[in-house]
Tab-separated table of C-alpha atoms and ligand atoms in Angstrom:
chain	number	residue	atom	x	y	z
A	135	MET	CA	12.616	1.538	31.615
A	136	ALA	CA	10.262	-1.340	32.604
A	137	LYS	CA	11.278	-3.283	35.627
A	138	LYS	CA	12.515	-6.778	34.875
A	139	ILE	CA	12.825	-9.721	37.302
A	140	VAL	CA	14.609	-12.822	36.210
A	141	VAL	CA	13.438	-16.087	37.808
A	142	LEU	CA	16.122	-18.834	37.786
A	143	GLY	CA	14.808	-22.399	38.327
A	144	THR	CA	16.901	-24.970	40.171
A	145	GLY	CA	14.366	-27.613	41.036
A	146	GLY	CA	13.169	-28.688	44.513
A	147	THR	CA	9.727	-29.614	45.884
A	148	VAL	CA	8.256	-26.462	44.407
A	149	ALA	CA	8.933	-28.210	41.108
A	150	GLY	CA	8.015	-31.646	42.430
A	151	ARG	CA	5.472	-34.116	40.926
A	152	ALA	CA	3.606	-36.904	42.616
A	153	ALA	CA	1.271	-39.543	41.103
A	154	SER	CA	-1.724	-38.343	43.090
A	155	ARG	CA	-2.775	-34.850	44.129
A	156	ALA	CA	-3.255	-36.094	47.705
A	157	ASP	CA	0.329	-37.242	47.978
A	158	ASN	CA	2.511	-34.625	49.757
A	159	ILE	CA	5.644	-36.793	50.418
A	160	GLY	CA	5.842	-39.528	47.757
A	161	TYR	CA	6.892	-37.122	45.052
A	162	VAL	CA	9.950	-36.628	42.851
A	163	ALA	CA	11.491	-33.137	43.311
A	164	GLY	CA	12.765	-31.061	40.329
A	165	GLN	CA	10.305	-32.117	37.643
A	166	VAL	CA	8.191	-29.112	36.575
A	167	ALA	CA	9.883	-26.507	34.373
A	168	VAL	CA	10.296	-23.058	35.979
A	169	ALA	CA	8.298	-21.533	33.086
A	170	ASP	CA	5.312	-23.724	34.015
A	171	LEU	CA	5.691	-22.732	37.739
A	172	LEU	CA	5.303	-19.082	36.701
A	173	ALA	CA	2.307	-19.711	34.499
A	174	GLY	CA	-0.130	-19.493	37.407
A	175	VAL	CA	1.469	-16.567	39.156
A	176	ALA	CA	0.588	-12.955	38.465
A	177	PRO	CA	3.653	-10.709	38.343
A	178	PRO	CA	3.640	-7.448	40.320
A	179	ALA	CA	2.179	-4.472	38.288
A	180	GLY	CA	4.634	-2.935	35.801
A	181	VAL	CA	7.142	-5.842	36.100
A	182	GLU	CA	8.239	-8.033	33.184
A	183	VAL	CA	9.355	-11.485	34.253
A	184	GLU	CA	11.824	-13.596	32.330
A	185	CYS	CA	12.919	-17.094	33.364
A	186	GLU	CA	15.829	-19.491	32.903
A	187	GLN	CA	16.244	-23.138	33.954
A	188	VAL	CA	19.685	-23.266	35.564
A	189	ALA	CA	19.287	-26.775	37.105
A	190	GLN	CA	16.551	-29.305	37.847
A	191	ILE	CA	17.616	-31.119	41.020
A	192	ASP	CA	16.522	-32.134	44.473
A	193	SER	CA	18.587	-29.685	46.600
A	194	LYS	CA	19.851	-32.464	48.799
A	195	ASP	CA	22.093	-33.102	45.731
A	196	MET	CA	23.317	-29.529	45.475
A	197	ASP	CA	26.957	-29.522	44.362
A	198	SER	CA	29.745	-27.213	43.498
A	199	GLN	CA	29.066	-27.276	39.746
A	200	THR	CA	25.422	-26.249	40.242
A	201	TRP	CA	26.421	-23.523	42.705
A	202	ARG	CA	29.088	-22.259	40.251
A	203	ARG	CA	26.615	-22.157	37.454
A	204	LEU	CA	23.967	-20.422	39.510
A	205	ALA	CA	26.392	-17.812	40.877
A	206	LEU	CA	27.645	-16.957	37.381
A	207	ARG	CA	24.095	-16.613	36.086
A	208	CYS	CA	23.160	-14.389	39.040
A	209	ALA	CA	26.251	-12.269	38.391
A	210	HIS	CA	25.352	-11.953	34.721
A	211	TRP	CA	21.691	-10.886	35.333
A	212	LEU	CA	22.570	-8.495	38.202
A	213	ALA	CA	24.906	-6.659	35.880
A	214	GLU	CA	21.974	-5.925	33.437
A	215	PRO	CA	20.685	-2.387	34.115
A	216	GLU	CA	17.013	-3.289	33.412
A	217	VAL	CA	17.048	-6.180	35.941
A	218	THR	CA	15.784	-4.996	39.286
A	219	GLY	CA	15.984	-8.252	41.062
A	220	ILE	CA	16.314	-12.077	40.764
A	221	VAL	CA	14.140	-14.871	42.160
A	222	VAL	CA	15.661	-18.355	42.539
A	223	THR	CA	13.320	-21.322	42.903
A	224	HIS	CA	15.067	-23.922	44.989
A	225	GLY	CA	14.576	-26.919	47.189
A	226	THR	CA	14.245	-26.051	50.853
A	227	ASP	CA	16.768	-28.609	52.108
A	228	THR	CA	19.876	-26.642	51.201
A	229	MET	CA	18.272	-23.277	50.574
A	230	GLU	CA	19.957	-21.680	53.526
A	231	GLU	CA	23.378	-22.801	52.210
A	232	THR	CA	22.735	-21.440	48.701
A	233	ALA	CA	21.505	-18.180	50.073
A	234	PHE	CA	24.603	-17.714	52.210
A	235	PHE	CA	26.831	-18.751	49.337
A	236	LEU	CA	25.333	-16.126	46.981
A	237	GLN	CA	25.412	-13.408	49.642
A	238	SER	CA	29.034	-14.131	50.602
A	239	LEU	CA	30.129	-14.225	46.914
A	240	LEU	CA	28.057	-11.493	45.314
A	241	ALA	CA	26.840	-9.156	48.096
A	242	PRO	CA	24.225	-7.891	45.647
A	243	ALA	CA	23.016	-4.350	45.698
A	244	LYS	CA	19.800	-5.689	44.117
A	245	PRO	CA	17.558	-8.304	45.726
A	246	VAL	CA	18.185	-12.033	45.033
A	247	VAL	CA	15.227	-13.873	46.514
A	248	LEU	CA	15.233	-17.650	47.117
A	249	THR	CA	11.895	-19.429	47.452
A	250	GLY	CA	10.455	-22.845	47.161
A	251	ALA	CA	7.705	-25.016	48.702
A	252	MET	CA	7.060	-27.721	51.156
A	253	ARG	CA	4.351	-29.378	49.089
A	254	PRO	CA	4.868	-30.555	45.507
A	255	ALA	CA	3.448	-28.616	42.519
A	256	THR	CA	0.901	-31.379	41.960
A	257	SER	CA	-0.481	-31.192	45.542
A	258	LEU	CA	-3.922	-30.013	46.404
A	259	ALA	CA	-2.250	-27.981	49.071
A	260	ALA	CA	0.639	-26.597	46.912
A	261	ASP	CA	2.265	-23.670	48.689
A	262	GLY	CA	4.682	-22.851	45.823
A	263	PRO	CA	2.480	-20.339	43.917
A	264	ALA	CA	1.951	-18.062	46.952
A	265	ASN	CA	5.621	-18.317	47.860
A	266	ILE	CA	6.697	-17.402	44.286
A	267	ALA	CA	4.181	-14.511	44.221
A	268	ASP	CA	5.638	-13.159	47.471
A	269	ALA	CA	9.170	-13.637	46.213
A	270	LEU	CA	8.403	-11.518	43.133
A	271	ARG	CA	6.944	-8.773	45.322
A	272	VAL	CA	10.077	-8.703	47.400
A	273	ALA	CA	12.318	-8.734	44.263
A	274	ALA	CA	10.359	-5.708	43.000
A	275	ALA	CA	10.197	-3.876	46.346
A	276	PRO	CA	11.878	-0.459	46.282
A	277	GLY	CA	14.997	-0.419	48.393
A	278	ALA	CA	15.221	-4.258	48.652
A	279	ARG	CA	18.808	-5.619	48.337
A	280	GLY	CA	20.889	-8.634	49.291
A	281	VAL	CA	20.121	-12.316	49.337
A	282	VAL	CA	16.951	-13.350	51.205
A	283	VAL	CA	14.733	-16.379	51.596
A	284	VAL	CA	11.038	-15.580	51.187
A	285	PHE	CA	8.788	-18.309	52.546
A	286	ALA	CA	5.383	-18.588	54.160
A	287	GLY	CA	5.219	-14.811	54.382
A	288	GLY	CA	8.561	-14.388	56.072
A	289	VAL	CA	11.610	-12.628	54.624
A	290	HIS	CA	14.810	-14.107	56.051
A	291	GLY	CA	18.357	-12.807	55.639
A	292	ALA	CA	20.932	-15.133	54.091
A	293	ARG	CA	23.201	-15.227	57.109
A	294	ASP	CA	20.523	-16.018	59.650
A	295	VAL	CA	18.024	-18.247	57.826
A	296	LEU	CA	17.751	-21.924	58.979
A	297	LYS	CA	15.449	-24.714	58.026
A	298	GLN	CA	14.305	-26.076	61.319
A	299	HIS	CA	11.336	-28.410	60.385
A	300	PRO	CA	11.160	-31.155	57.802
A	301	TYR	CA	7.370	-30.930	57.110
A	302	ARG	CA	5.601	-27.759	58.161
A	303	ILE	CA	4.811	-25.296	55.477
A	304	ASP	CA	6.650	-22.606	57.431
A	305	PRO	CA	9.967	-24.431	58.009
A	306	PHE	CA	12.383	-21.419	58.137
A	307	VAL	CA	13.423	-19.316	60.999
A	308	SER	CA	15.947	-16.511	61.402
A	309	ALA	CA	17.053	-17.740	64.772
A	310	ASP	CA	18.313	-14.965	67.158
A	311	ALA	CA	18.199	-12.299	64.472
A	312	GLY	CA	14.515	-12.296	63.526
A	313	CYS	CA	13.061	-11.809	60.099
A	314	VAL	CA	14.045	-8.941	57.755
A	315	GLY	CA	10.375	-8.448	57.099
A	316	TYR	CA	7.062	-10.021	56.075
A	317	VAL	CA	4.903	-10.115	52.982
A	318	GLU	CA	1.308	-9.495	53.841
A	319	GLU	CA	-1.312	-9.526	51.042
A	320	GLY	CA	1.367	-8.746	48.543
A	321	VAL	CA	2.827	-5.845	50.554
A	322	VAL	CA	6.363	-6.004	51.931
A	323	ARG	CA	6.710	-4.838	55.547
A	324	GLN	CA	10.340	-4.424	56.385
A	325	VAL	CA	11.313	-4.615	60.087
A	326	ARG	CA	15.078	-4.722	59.972
A	327	ALA	CA	17.998	-4.017	57.570
A	328	TRP	CA	18.388	-5.915	54.265
A	329	PRO	CA	21.454	-8.158	54.104
A	330	GLU	CA	24.638	-6.267	53.193
A	331	GLY	CA	28.259	-7.145	52.646
A	332	GLY	CA	30.039	-10.275	51.610
A	333	LEU	CA	33.235	-12.125	52.057
A	334	ASP	CA	36.317	-9.833	51.982
A	335	VAL	CA	37.958	-12.163	49.335
A	336	ALA	CA	34.785	-12.587	47.302
A	337	ASP	CA	36.263	-11.065	44.159
A	338	ALA	CA	39.118	-13.581	44.095
A	339	ALA	CA	36.695	-16.426	44.816
A	340	LEU	CA	34.487	-15.347	41.940
A	341	ARG	CA	37.572	-15.182	39.645
A	342	ALA	CA	38.439	-18.718	40.654
A	343	MET	CA	34.912	-19.762	39.850
A	344	GLU	CA	34.978	-18.081	36.388
A	345	ARG	CA	38.187	-20.031	35.670
A	346	ALA	CA	36.523	-23.311	36.928
A	347	THR	CA	39.259	-23.824	39.527
A	348	PRO	CA	38.556	-27.152	41.267
A	349	TRP	CA	36.834	-26.667	44.604
A	350	PRO	CA	38.677	-27.468	47.777
A	351	ARG	CA	37.358	-30.343	49.829
A	352	VAL	CA	35.964	-29.123	53.144
A	353	GLU	CA	34.105	-31.509	55.432
A	354	ILE	CA	32.027	-31.179	58.591
A	355	VAL	CA	32.808	-33.314	61.634
A	356	LEU	CA	30.344	-33.509	64.551
A	357	ASN	CA	31.282	-33.795	68.149
A	358	HIS	CA	28.987	-36.266	69.939
A	359	ALA	CA	29.158	-38.719	72.764
A	360	GLY	CA	31.779	-41.233	71.865
A	361	ALA	CA	33.459	-39.011	69.176
A	362	ASP	CA	37.073	-40.205	69.297
A	363	GLY	CA	38.506	-38.314	66.325
A	364	ARG	CA	39.384	-41.353	64.172
A	365	ILE	CA	37.184	-39.857	61.354
A	366	VAL	CA	39.584	-36.890	61.195
A	367	SER	CA	42.556	-39.150	60.459
A	368	ALA	CA	40.541	-40.819	57.718
A	369	LEU	CA	39.727	-37.422	56.158
A	370	VAL	CA	43.337	-36.211	56.399
A	371	GLY	CA	44.511	-39.408	54.746
A	372	ASP	CA	42.006	-38.751	51.961
A	373	GLY	CA	43.332	-35.279	51.220
A	374	VAL	CA	40.760	-33.020	52.985
A	375	GLN	CA	41.796	-29.346	52.919
A	376	GLY	CA	39.507	-27.973	55.533
A	377	ILE	CA	37.405	-29.207	58.416
A	378	VAL	CA	34.594	-27.474	60.221
A	379	ALA	CA	34.101	-28.993	63.673
A	380	ALA	CA	30.483	-28.738	64.828
A	381	GLY	CA	31.201	-28.853	68.521
A	382	THR	CA	28.901	-29.422	71.398
A	383	GLY	CA	27.467	-26.371	73.226
A	384	ASN	CA	29.967	-23.530	73.066
A	385	GLY	CA	31.865	-25.370	70.293
A	386	THR	CA	33.526	-27.814	72.687
A	387	LEU	CA	35.301	-30.930	71.399
A	388	SER	CA	35.998	-34.305	73.007
A	389	ALA	CA	39.628	-34.781	74.005
A	390	GLY	CA	40.093	-37.345	71.163
A	391	LEU	CA	38.501	-35.165	68.540
A	392	GLU	CA	40.492	-32.087	69.657
A	393	ALA	CA	43.716	-34.059	69.479
A	394	ALA	CA	42.931	-35.361	66.043
A	395	LEU	CA	42.044	-31.832	64.737
A	396	LEU	CA	45.218	-30.426	66.268
A	397	GLY	CA	47.138	-33.007	64.247
A	398	ALA	CA	45.197	-32.124	61.130
A	399	GLN	CA	45.842	-28.404	61.621
A	400	ALA	CA	49.578	-29.099	62.084
A	401	SER	CA	49.587	-30.946	58.781
A	402	GLY	CA	48.168	-27.850	56.947
A	403	VAL	CA	44.342	-28.572	57.108
A	404	ARG	CA	42.347	-25.460	57.931
A	405	VAL	CA	40.146	-26.079	60.948
A	406	VAL	CA	37.169	-23.913	62.042
A	407	ARG	CA	35.023	-24.458	65.165
A	408	ALA	CA	31.293	-23.942	65.093
A	409	SER	CA	28.510	-25.154	67.471
A	410	ARG	CA	26.023	-27.963	66.713
A	411	CYS	CA	23.427	-25.875	68.610
A	412	GLU	CA	20.835	-24.318	66.214
A	413	GLN	CA	20.814	-20.920	67.836
A	414	GLY	CA	23.346	-18.564	69.398
A	415	ARG	CA	26.997	-18.587	68.549
A	416	VAL	CA	30.349	-19.854	69.839
A	417	ILE	CA	31.528	-17.290	72.331
A	418	SER	CA	35.300	-17.349	72.054
A	419	HIS	CA	37.642	-16.665	74.971
A	420	GLY	CA	40.417	-16.125	72.419
A	421	ARG	CA	42.706	-18.822	73.676
A	422	GLY	CA	41.529	-21.941	71.829
A	423	PRO	CA	43.687	-23.518	69.127
A	424	PHE	CA	40.986	-23.217	66.415
A	425	PRO	CA	39.261	-20.047	65.075
A	426	ASP	CA	35.571	-19.987	65.704
A	427	SER	CA	32.976	-19.646	62.934
A	428	GLY	CA	31.977	-16.073	63.813
A	429	GLY	CA	28.376	-17.105	64.599
A	430	LEU	CA	27.916	-19.200	61.430
A	431	THR	CA	26.310	-22.579	61.560
A	432	ALA	CA	28.581	-25.475	60.548
A	433	VAL	CA	27.101	-25.667	56.969
A	434	LYS	CA	27.606	-21.950	56.420
A	435	ALA	CA	31.112	-22.016	58.043
A	436	ARG	CA	31.919	-24.749	55.482
A	437	ILE	CA	30.853	-22.488	52.635
A	438	GLU	CA	32.951	-19.596	53.972
A	439	LEU	CA	36.011	-21.802	54.268
A	440	ILE	CA	35.574	-23.165	50.734
A	441	LEU	CA	35.330	-19.638	49.345
A	442	LYS	CA	38.430	-18.503	51.279
A	443	LEU	CA	40.409	-21.538	50.030
A	444	LEU	CA	39.175	-20.910	46.491
A	445	ALA	CA	40.180	-17.274	46.754
A	446	ALA	CA	43.677	-18.316	47.911
A	447	ALA	CA	43.966	-20.546	44.829
A	448	ALA	CA	42.910	-17.786	42.460
B	73	SIN	C1	14.706	-30.284	47.961
B	73	SIN	O1	15.220	-29.591	48.843
B	73	SIN	O2	14.926	-30.165	46.781
B	73	SIN	C2	13.513	-31.170	48.365
B	73	SIN	C3	12.824	-30.781	49.517
B	73	SIN	C4	12.068	-29.443	49.425
B	73	SIN	O3	12.245	-28.650	48.553
B	73	SIN	O4	11.347	-29.086	50.400
């Protein structure tokens, strides 16, 4: 059976268009069809590539409906025996969130590879074609599995990947963990294990998604100098169901913010404590009033909490 890779387009800078080829920042993301992005990219030998436009957005606008649609299309294609892997073209701004969402929900035994670009498709210096070519190589690589971000030659695991620069063409890091591997001249060099495992309640969350259960509202609240917690009262008054507190340092919270979050928790809101630091993790002494995020950044802890609340509603 010939290998098939399905490429799902969602938009982003990789599909961005500017008025001039010299313009790398004044472009509109999500303009070029995924079929056209693939036109200039040679597939790996012996691999058939099929594509589908799932969305066409700037990923700063990623929302629950688009995530739901993407997850269900991934689940569909992953279940097809002839499909060996999926590539998702995506904006870089929320790529790490979508990667973590898909790994948590689907824990795929086949590779699901997210990629994009930091320069629009119309740029003289477009980086999209090389990233897409590398992503196809990873999706076709024997033994590859799980959700990864392939960008500028790096292969990053969904749990660890983090966008840390707004302009460089190599904006992703895997923080403490390091890359899963590298793509060098089209050859995948693996240096640590592919991502495995998902959320323990993933099946229930997927069922809720199939039934289009409304998504719970989960917000992120930042601790910072002067944070007094009044924002928490506003959110509780507005019906929030979960709050991720991005604390300072080891997940610490100002006295005012902690008191407000205790009040929220007492009224039934789920509260999780993360750190606003980019690297490392909250090291818990086990005595605090709020569970910690288990090493997840605030944006990923928010996704985990959404999926847990969705599963509970299934
Ligand atoms: C986006 O995230 O859709 C725009 C920015 C980018 O892709 O780099």
